[in-house]
Coordinates of C-alpha atoms and ligand atoms in Angstrom, one line a residue:
X22 CA 14.9 0.6 1.8
X23 CA 17.3 -2.3 0.0
X24 CA 16.4 -5.0 1.9
X25 CA 18.3 -8.6 0.1
X26 CA 16.6 -11.5 -0.8
X27 CA 17.3 -15.0 0.7
X28 CA 17.3 -16.4 -3.3
X29 CA 19.7 -16.0 -5.6
X30 CA 17.0 -14.2 -7.9
X31 CA 17.3 -11.4 -11.3
X32 CA 14.1 -9.7 -11.9
X33 CA 13.2 -10.9 -15.2
X34 CA 12.2 -8.0 -17.5
X35 CA 8.4 -7.5 -17.4
X36 CA 8.0 -7.4 -20.7
X37 CA 9.1 -10.5 -21.5
X38 CA 7.3 -11.8 -17.7
X39 CA 3.6 -11.0 -20.0
X40 CA 4.3 -11.4 -23.5
X41 CA 0.9 -10.7 -23.8
X42 CA 0.9 -6.9 -23.1
X43 CA 2.5 -5.0 -26.1
X44 CA 4.0 -1.7 -25.7
X45 CA 1.2 0.9 -26.2
X46 CA 1.8 3.5 -29.3
X47 CA 3.8 5.9 -27.6
X48 CA 7.1 7.6 -28.9
X49 CA 10.4 6.3 -27.8
X50 CA 12.3 9.1 -26.4
X51 CA 14.8 11.2 -28.5
X52 CA 18.1 12.1 -27.5
X53 CA 16.1 15.6 -28.0
X54 CA 13.3 14.6 -25.3
X55 CA 16.7 13.1 -22.8
X56 CA 18.2 16.7 -23.8
X57 CA 14.5 19.4 -22.9
X58 CA 13.4 16.8 -20.4
X59 CA 16.9 16.7 -18.9
X60 CA 16.8 21.1 -18.3
X61 CA 13.5 21.2 -17.0
X62 CA 15.3 19.4 -13.7
X63 CA 18.6 20.7 -13.9
X64 CA 21.6 18.8 -12.8
X65 CA 17.7 16.1 -11.4
X66 CA 18.3 13.8 -14.8
X67 CA 19.0 10.1 -14.1
X68 CA 20.3 8.2 -17.2
X69 CA 22.2 5.7 -16.3
X70 CA 23.7 3.9 -13.0
X71 CA 22.5 2.0 -9.6
X72 CA 19.2 4.5 -9.8
X73 CA 18.0 4.1 -11.9
X74 CA 18.5 0.4 -12.1
X75 CA 16.8 0.6 -8.2
X76 CA 13.6 3.4 -10.1
X77 CA 13.0 0.5 -12.9
X78 CA 12.4 -2.7 -10.4
X79 CA 10.0 -3.1 -8.1
X80 CA 10.8 -3.8 -4.2
X81 CA 8.8 -7.6 -3.5
X82 CA 11.7 -7.6 -6.9
X83 CA 8.6 -9.6 -9.2
X84 CA 8.6 -6.3 -11.6
X85 CA 11.0 -4.7 -14.4
X86 CA 11.3 -2.3 -16.5
X87 CA 13.2 -0.4 -19.5
X88 CA 12.9 3.1 -18.8
X89 CA 15.4 5.1 -20.1
X90 CA 14.8 8.1 -17.9
X91 CA 14.4 8.8 -14.7
X92 CA 13.7 13.0 -13.7
X93 CA 13.4 14.3 -10.1
X94 CA 11.9 17.2 -10.0
X95 CA 11.8 20.3 -7.2
X96 CA 8.6 22.5 -7.8
X97 CA 4.9 21.5 -8.8
X98 CA 5.9 24.3 -11.1
X99 CA 8.6 21.3 -13.0
X100 CA 6.5 18.6 -12.8
X101 CA 3.7 21.1 -14.7
X102 CA 6.8 21.9 -17.3
X103 CA 7.7 17.7 -17.6
X104 CA 4.3 16.3 -18.1
X105 CA 3.2 19.0 -20.8
X106 CA 6.1 18.3 -22.7
X107 CA 5.5 15.0 -22.8
X108 CA 1.8 14.8 -23.0
X109 CA 2.8 17.2 -26.5
X110 CA 5.2 14.6 -27.2
X111 CA 2.4 11.7 -26.1
X112 CA 5.2 9.4 -23.9
X113 CA 4.1 7.8 -21.4
X114 CA 5.5 8.5 -17.4
X115 CA 5.4 7.3 -14.0
X116 CA 5.0 8.8 -11.3
X117 CA 7.0 7.3 -8.3
X118 CA 7.2 8.1 -4.3
X119 CA 8.9 5.5 -2.5
X120 CA 8.7 2.6 -4.6
X121 CA 6.7 0.6 -1.9
X122 CA 4.1 0.0 -3.9
X123 CA 3.0 -3.7 -3.3
X124 CA 0.9 -4.4 -7.0
X125 CA 3.8 -2.7 -9.1
X126 CA 2.2 0.3 -9.2
X127 CA 4.9 2.5 -9.1
X128 CA 8.1 0.7 -11.5
X129 CA 7.7 1.5 -15.7
X130 CA 6.0 -1.6 -17.5
X131 CA 8.4 -0.3 -20.9
X132 CA 10.3 2.8 -21.3
X133 CA 8.4 4.9 -19.5
X134 CA 9.9 8.2 -18.0
X135 CA 9.8 7.8 -14.7
X136 CA 9.1 11.5 -12.4
X137 CA 10.1 10.7 -9.0
X138 CA 9.2 13.0 -6.4
X139 CA 11.2 12.7 -3.7
X140 CA 12.7 15.8 -3.4
X141 CA 9.0 17.7 -4.0
X142 CA 9.5 17.0 0.5
X143 CA 9.1 20.4 1.8
X144 CA 6.4 20.7 4.7
X145 CA 4.3 23.6 3.6
X146 CA 2.0 24.5 6.9
X147 CA 0.3 23.5 9.5
X148 CA -2.3 24.5 12.3
X149 CA -2.0 23.5 15.5
X150 CA -5.3 24.0 16.2
X151 CA -7.3 22.1 13.1
X152 CA -3.8 20.3 13.0
X153 CA -4.2 20.3 9.0
X154 CA -1.3 19.4 7.5
X155 CA 0.2 21.0 4.4
X156 CA 2.9 19.1 2.5
X157 CA 5.1 18.0 -0.5
X158 CA 4.1 15.1 -1.9
X159 CA 7.5 13.6 -1.4
X160 CA 7.9 13.9 2.7
X161 CA 8.4 10.4 3.9
X162 CA 6.1 9.1 6.3
X163 CA 8.3 8.6 8.9
X164 CA 9.6 12.7 8.6
X165 CA 5.8 13.6 8.7
X166 CA 5.0 11.2 11.8
X167 CA 8.4 13.3 13.1
X168 CA 8.2 16.8 12.4
X169 CA 3.9 15.9 13.9
X170 CA 5.0 14.0 17.4
X171 CA 7.1 17.5 17.4
X172 CA 3.5 19.1 17.7
X173 CA 2.0 16.9 19.8
X174 CA 0.3 15.6 17.2
X175 CA 0.4 13.1 15.6
X176 CA -0.5 10.9 11.9
X177 CA -3.8 8.8 11.5
X178 CA -2.5 5.5 9.8
X179 CA 1.0 3.6 9.9
X180 CA 2.1 1.9 7.2
X181 CA 5.4 -0.7 7.5
X182 CA 7.8 1.1 5.4
X183 CA 7.8 4.6 6.6
X184 CA 10.8 5.4 6.7
X185 CA 11.2 5.4 2.6
X186 CA 7.4 5.8 1.2
X187 CA 6.3 9.2 0.6
X188 CA 3.0 10.8 1.6
X189 CA 1.3 11.7 -2.2
X190 CA 2.2 7.1 -2.6
X191 CA 0.3 7.1 0.0
X192 CA -2.8 9.3 -1.3
X193 CA -2.4 7.6 -5.0
X194 CA -2.9 4.0 -3.4
X195 CA -5.0 4.8 -1.0
X196 CA -2.7 2.7 2.0
X197 CA -4.1 1.2 5.1
X198 CA -2.1 0.4 7.9
X199 CA -2.7 -0.5 11.7
X200 CA -5.6 2.3 12.7
X201 CA -8.0 2.2 10.5
X202 CA -9.4 0.7 12.8
X203 CA -9.9 3.6 14.6
X204 CA -8.8 6.9 12.6
X205 CA -10.6 5.4 9.3
X206 CA -9.8 5.3 5.7
X207 CA -6.9 7.8 3.4
X208 CA -10.2 9.0 2.6
X209 CA -11.6 10.3 6.0
X210 CA -9.0 12.5 6.9
X211 CA -7.6 13.8 3.2
X212 CA -8.9 17.9 3.0
X213 CA -7.4 18.8 -0.2
X214 CA -4.8 17.2 -3.2
X215 CA -2.8 19.2 -5.4
X216 CA -2.1 17.9 -8.5
X217 CA -0.6 18.0 -12.1
X218 CA -3.0 17.2 -15.1
X219 CA -1.9 14.7 -17.7
X220 CA -1.9 18.0 -19.9
X221 CA 0.6 19.5 -17.5
X222 CA -2.3 21.5 -16.2
X223 CA -2.5 22.1 -12.1
X224 CA -5.7 21.0 -10.0
X225 CA -5.1 23.0 -6.8
X226 CA -7.1 21.7 -4.4
X227 CA -5.3 22.4 -1.4
X228 CA -7.7 23.3 1.6
X229 CA -7.1 23.4 5.0
X230 CA -10.4 23.2 6.8
X231 CA -13.1 20.3 6.7
X232 CA -16.0 20.4 5.4
X233 CA -16.8 21.5 0.9
X234 CA -19.7 20.4 -0.4
X235 CA -19.1 22.6 -3.8
X236 CA -20.0 19.5 -5.9
X237 CA -18.2 16.5 -7.0
X238 CA -15.0 15.6 -4.6
X239 CA -12.7 15.7 -6.4
X240 CA -10.2 14.4 -4.0
X241 CA -10.7 11.6 -3.9
X242 CA -10.7 10.6 -6.8
X243 CA -6.6 10.1 -7.5
X244 CA -7.1 8.2 -4.3
X245 CA -6.4 4.7 -5.4
X246 CA -6.2 6.3 -9.0
X247 CA -2.1 5.4 -8.2
X248 CA -1.2 8.1 -10.8
X249 CA -3.6 7.0 -14.0
X250 CA -5.3 10.6 -13.0
X251 CA -2.5 12.9 -12.7
X252 CA 0.2 13.5 -10.1
X253 CA 0.0 13.7 -6.4
X254 CA 2.3 17.5 -5.5
X255 CA 0.8 18.6 -2.8
X256 CA -1.4 16.9 0.1
X257 CA -3.6 18.7 2.8
X258 CA -4.6 15.9 5.4
X259 CA -6.0 16.7 9.1
X260 CA -3.8 14.7 11.7
X261 CA -5.0 13.9 15.2
X262 CA -3.7 14.7 19.0
X263 CA -1.2 12.2 20.0
X264 CA -2.9 9.8 22.9
X265 CA -1.0 10.8 25.3
X266 CA -2.9 7.0 27.3
X267 CA -0.8 4.2 24.9
X268 CA -1.1 0.6 25.9
X269 CA -0.4 -2.3 23.9
X270 CA -1.5 -5.8 24.1
X271 CA 0.5 -8.7 22.8
X272 CA -1.1 -12.0 22.3
X273 CA -1.4 -15.8 21.5
X274 CA -4.0 -17.5 20.7
X275 CA -5.5 -20.4 20.6
X276 CA -8.7 -20.8 18.0
X277 CA -9.1 -18.8 15.1
X278 CA -12.8 -18.9 16.8
X279 CA -11.0 -17.2 19.7
X280 CA -9.6 -14.4 18.4
X281 CA -13.5 -13.2 16.6
X282 CA -14.7 -13.4 20.0
X283 CA -11.7 -11.2 21.2
X284 CA -12.8 -8.9 18.0
X285 CA -15.6 -8.4 19.9
X286 CA -14.7 -7.8 22.9
X287 CA -12.7 -5.4 21.8
X288 CA -15.1 -3.5 20.4
X289 CA -16.9 -3.3 23.0
X290 CA -15.0 -3.5 26.0
X291 CA -12.5 -0.7 24.9
X292 CA -14.3 1.4 22.1
X293 CA -13.5 4.7 21.7
X294 CA -9.8 3.6 22.4
X295 CA -9.6 0.3 20.0
X296 CA -6.2 2.3 17.7
X297 CA -4.7 -0.9 15.9
X298 CA -6.5 -4.8 16.0
X299 CA -3.9 -6.4 14.0
X300 CA -3.5 -10.5 13.5
X301 CA -0.5 -12.7 12.4
X302 CA -0.1 -16.1 12.5
X303 CA 1.7 -19.4 13.6
X304 CA 4.7 -19.2 10.0
X305 CA 4.5 -15.3 10.8
X306 CA 5.8 -15.6 13.7
X307 CA 8.5 -18.0 12.9
X308 CA 9.8 -16.3 9.7
X309 CA 9.6 -12.8 11.7
X310 CA 12.4 -15.5 14.0
X311 CA 14.0 -16.9 11.8
X312 CA 15.5 -13.2 9.5
X313 CA 14.2 -10.9 11.3
X314 CA 16.2 -12.9 14.6
X315 CA 13.4 -11.8 17.1
X316 CA 12.3 -14.0 19.2
X317 CA 8.8 -15.0 19.9
X318 CA 7.9 -12.9 23.0
X319 CA 5.5 -15.2 24.9
X320 CA 6.9 -17.8 26.2
X321 CA 4.8 -20.5 24.2
X322 CA 3.7 -20.3 20.9
X323 CA -0.2 -21.0 19.7
X324 CA -1.4 -21.0 16.4
X325 CA -2.2 -17.4 15.9
X326 CA -1.3 -14.3 17.3
X327 CA -2.4 -10.6 17.9
X328 CA -1.3 -6.9 18.5
X329 CA -4.6 -5.3 19.8
X330 CA -2.8 -1.6 20.3
X331 CA -5.4 1.7 22.7
X332 CA -4.8 4.9 22.4
X333 CA -6.7 7.4 25.2
X334 CA -6.9 10.5 26.7
X335 CA -6.6 9.7 30.8
X336 CA -4.2 6.6 31.0
X337 CA -5.6 5.6 34.6
X338 CA -8.5 4.7 33.5
X339 CA -6.9 2.9 30.0
X340 CA -4.7 1.0 32.1
X341 CA -7.2 0.0 34.4
X342 CA -9.6 -0.7 30.8
X343 CA -6.9 -2.9 29.1
X344 CA -5.5 -4.5 32.8
X345 CA -9.7 -6.1 33.0
X346 CA -9.6 -6.9 28.9
X347 CA -6.6 -9.2 29.4
X348 CA -7.1 -10.7 32.7
X349 CA -10.8 -11.9 30.9
X350 CA -9.7 -13.1 28.6
X351 CA -7.5 -14.9 30.1
X352 CA -10.5 -16.0 32.6
X353 CA -12.4 -17.2 30.1
X354 CA -9.6 -19.0 28.1
X355 CA -9.9 -17.2 24.8
X356 CA -5.2 -16.7 25.2
X357 CA -3.1 -18.4 26.3
X358 CA 0.0 -16.1 27.2
X359 CA -0.7 -12.5 26.6
X360 CA 0.9 -9.4 28.3
X361 CA -0.2 -6.0 28.3
X362 CA 3.3 -3.2 27.6
X363 CA 2.6 0.8 28.5
X364 CA 6.2 2.1 27.6
X365 CA 6.9 3.9 24.6
X366 CA 10.4 2.7 23.7
X367 CA 9.1 -1.5 23.9
X368 CA 5.9 -0.3 22.2
X369 CA 8.0 0.8 19.2
X370 CA 10.0 -2.6 19.0
X371 CA 7.1 -4.8 19.3
X372 CA 5.8 -2.6 17.0
X373 CA 8.4 -3.5 14.1
X374 CA 7.0 -7.4 14.3
X375 CA 4.1 -6.8 12.5
X376 CA 6.1 -3.0 10.7
X377 CA 8.8 -5.6 9.3
X378 CA 6.6 -8.1 8.2
X379 CA 6.9 -8.3 4.8
X380 CA 10.6 -7.5 6.0
X381 CA 10.5 -11.4 7.0
X382 CA 8.4 -13.2 4.1
X383 CA 10.9 -11.2 1.8
X384 CA 13.7 -12.1 3.5
X385 CA 11.7 -16.1 2.6
X386 CA 12.2 -15.7 -1.1
X387 CA 9.7 -14.7 -3.5
X388 CA 6.8 -13.1 -2.3
X389 CA 3.7 -12.6 -3.7
X390 CA 1.2 -10.9 -2.3
X391 CA -2.7 -11.1 -2.5
X392 CA -4.6 -8.5 0.0
X393 CA -8.5 -9.4 0.7
X394 CA -11.0 -8.4 2.1
X395 CA -12.9 -10.9 4.3
X396 CA -16.3 -10.9 5.5
X397 CA -14.1 -11.4 9.9
X398 CA -15.5 -15.0 10.2
X399 CA -13.9 -16.1 6.7
X400 CA -10.2 -14.0 7.3
X401 CA -8.6 -17.1 7.9
X402 CA -10.6 -19.8 6.0
X403 CA -9.4 -18.8 2.7
X404 CA -5.4 -19.9 4.1
X405 CA -6.7 -23.2 5.0
X406 CA -8.1 -24.2 1.9
X407 CA -5.6 -22.9 -0.1
X408 CA -3.2 -25.2 1.6
X409 CA -5.6 -27.2 0.8
X410 CA -4.9 -27.0 -2.9
X411 CA -2.4 -26.5 -3.5
X412 CA -0.5 -29.4 -1.9
X413 CA 1.3 -31.6 -2.6
X414 CA 3.4 -28.5 -4.3
X415 CA 3.5 -27.0 -0.5
X416 CA 4.2 -24.1 -1.4
X417 CA 4.4 -21.5 2.0
X418 CA 1.2 -20.4 2.9
X419 CA 1.2 -16.9 4.6
X420 CA -1.6 -15.1 6.3
X421 CA -1.9 -12.0 9.1
X422 CA -3.3 -9.0 8.8
X423 CA -6.0 -6.4 9.6
X424 CA -9.0 -8.6 11.4
X425 CA -11.4 -5.1 12.1
X426 CA -11.5 -4.1 7.9
X427 CA -11.1 -8.1 7.2
X428 CA -8.0 -7.9 4.9
X429 CA -6.0 -10.6 5.4
X430 CA -2.5 -10.7 3.5
X431 CA -2.7 -13.9 2.4
X432 CA 1.3 -14.3 1.5
X433 CA 2.7 -17.2 -1.7
X434 CA 6.0 -17.7 -0.6
X435 CA 8.7 -19.4 -3.2
X436 CA 12.5 -20.2 -3.8
X437 CA 11.6 -17.9 -7.3
X438 CA 8.5 -17.6 -9.1
X439 CA 5.8 -20.1 -10.7
X440 CA 3.7 -18.9 -13.1
X441 CA 1.7 -22.4 -12.5
X442 CA 1.6 -21.9 -8.6
X443 CA 1.2 -18.4 -9.0
X444 CA -2.0 -19.7 -12.3
X445 CA -3.6 -22.4 -9.5
X446 CA -3.2 -20.2 -6.3
X447 CA -5.2 -17.2 -9.0
X448 CA -7.9 -19.7 -10.2
X449 CA -8.9 -20.3 -6.9
X450 CA -8.6 -17.0 -4.8
X451 CA -10.6 -14.9 -7.6
X452 CA -13.3 -16.9 -7.4
X453 CA -13.4 -17.4 -3.9
X454 CA -13.9 -13.5 -3.2
X455 CA -16.3 -13.2 -5.1
X456 CA -18.3 -15.2 -4.3
X457 CA -18.4 -13.3 -0.8
X458 CA -18.2 -10.4 -2.2
X459 CA -15.4 -9.5 -0.8
X460 CA -12.4 -7.3 -2.1
X461 CA -9.6 -8.4 -4.3
X462 CA -7.7 -4.6 -3.2
X463 CA -8.1 -4.0 0.3
X464 CA -5.4 -1.9 0.7
X465 CA -2.2 -2.4 -1.6
X466 CA -3.8 -0.9 -5.6
X467 CA -4.3 -2.9 -8.6
X468 CA -1.3 -1.9 -9.5
X469 CA -0.1 -4.3 -13.1
X470 CA -0.3 -7.6 -11.4
X471 CA -4.2 -7.6 -10.4
X472 CA -5.6 -5.1 -13.3
X473 CA -7.2 -7.3 -15.3
X474 CA -8.9 -9.4 -12.1
X475 CA -10.8 -6.3 -11.0
X476 CA -13.7 -7.5 -12.8
X477 CA -14.1 -10.1 -9.5
X478 CA -15.1 -7.6 -7.4
X479 CA -15.9 -4.1 -9.9
X480 CA -19.6 -5.1 -11.7
X481 CA -19.1 -4.3 -15.9
X482 CA -21.0 -1.0 -15.1
X483 CA -18.0 0.0 -12.5
X484 CA -15.3 -0.7 -15.0
X485 CA -17.8 1.5 -17.2
X486 CA -17.6 4.1 -15.1
X487 CA -14.3 4.4 -14.6
X488 CA -12.9 4.3 -18.6
X489 CA -14.6 7.3 -19.3
X490 CA -13.4 8.2 -16.0
X491 CA -10.2 7.6 -17.3
X492 CA -10.4 9.3 -20.9
X493 CA -12.1 12.7 -19.3
X494 CA -8.2 13.3 -17.5
X495 CA -5.8 10.8 -19.3
X496 CA -7.9 10.8 -23.1
X497 CA -4.3 9.7 -24.3
X498 CA -3.5 7.4 -21.8
X499 CA 0.1 9.0 -21.0
X500 CA 0.3 8.7 -16.9
X501 CA 0.9 5.2 -15.6
X502 CA 0.2 3.4 -18.7
X503 CA -0.8 -0.7 -18.4
X504 CA -0.9 -0.5 -13.7
X505 CA -4.8 0.2 -13.2
X506 CA -7.8 -0.2 -15.7
X507 CA -8.2 -3.8 -17.4
X508 CA -5.5 -4.6 -20.3
X509 CA -8.1 -4.4 -22.8
X510 CA -8.3 -1.1 -22.9
X511 CA -4.6 -0.3 -23.6
X512 CA -5.5 -0.5 -27.1
X513 CA -8.3 1.5 -27.2
X514 CA -5.6 4.0 -25.3
X515 CA -3.3 3.8 -28.4
X516 CA -6.9 3.7 -31.3
X517 CA -6.3 6.8 -29.2
X518 CA -3.3 8.3 -29.8
X519 CA -2.3 7.0 -33.1
X520 CA -5.7 9.6 -33.8
X521 CA -4.0 12.2 -32.6
X522 CA 0.0 12.3 -33.9
Ligands
MLT626 C1 1.3 -5.2 6.0 O1 -0.1 -5.1 6.5 O2 2.4 -5.6 6.8 C2 1.2 -4.2 4.9 O3 0.1 -3.9 4.1 C3 2.5 -4.8 3.6 C4 2.4 -5.9 3.5 O4 1.4 -7.1 3.0 O5 2.6 -7.8 3.7
ZN627 ZN1 -1.0 -4.4 5.6

């Protein structure tokens, strides 16, 4: 997903931007290492050129590493060989899927070896009765959606970069997306995983059956771990049938109080068929119009816009429900204007407004993303208050998100990275979220961007338990270092490395 920026922005090295973070005492890659590792993936190693340069920079073009080696294994066996070697040699690695992480989780900080899963893209099995899909980690979300469509099924989630993001990365970040309100988080649909552990051993947790209560639910540990506990190589997922009756409302709403009213009403009136409840503000709509060249589909402007989608089994029944819902909203004055859409192609087009918001914002400048969970009532207060705090610097602050889960994507857009503004934003934002016992990462993960802020959402005991889990799975700390876990742990892992050398 190569998206140009409107500004001339050269991504500085992450290590230069963060001089306080020291490279762990991992081994430096020698020519022999390069030769051995390249032989494992014969003809699929990259030591220079655009592919390697692109793999070193994140999608938002904020983080850039200096990895001299990109490996593209084609099998679990190859991943296992690579990790076994790196573990012995004490070489740090970064697993990489579609490189669409929005928290810098999928790129190296320094010179870590990049292990790309993109060539592991086979669908292994699909059971048309249970809906159990087993596939390799490098399958793109879109390819799985296309495959399932032909089988009368669908994926239990939908996120913007579906052409490029990969299921292994989706699971590793525990990504959310538009249909969590209907199908739950990635934890709900996961049946099993195959994971290559730090020392190269293979943990086979693949099953195609739903229930298994044999002790610790290990697979869940890898969801949201962003590759810091192991590299996901296979995924088994329960997929829902594709609903024969799908509808969508696109509406303009006069106030946030009305947005909340509509949410409550949707839960009562559309309950069992509700499949998405998305909201974005007027500035987002303007950036969609400007940067995606998509005109406002409504006849007038509104402070808030919403997409409400349903998926059910009885077209006539759902149609009646949606029509009644829309006309009641109109009667109550809860919307300024809006319409219902039921044609597949037209809905696909309307979804592109929502799915491409990240692209629209990125074309405006450098986009600092905050992905936070708040009580529903406070969803947009944070935007208003932050705008007040930043005045008169006034960078563009916008909000959109998955209201059903209280997940707001607060974006601060600047012509170029401005540390002073960033500090001002975060100095206000994180304590604000903590006060409400919200989360500083709803669905994008911690990556490199927010790892030290984990304390705003997790208790010291929670962080301590995470530390112990990390040390159990990856005592040398070679898996995706400098991510997820707070920086004070870096030095501890370094000490352990030293004692083992
Ligand atoms: C979305 O909901 O569009 C994604 O989480 C990406 C984003 O926050 O921009
Ligand atoms: Zn989102």
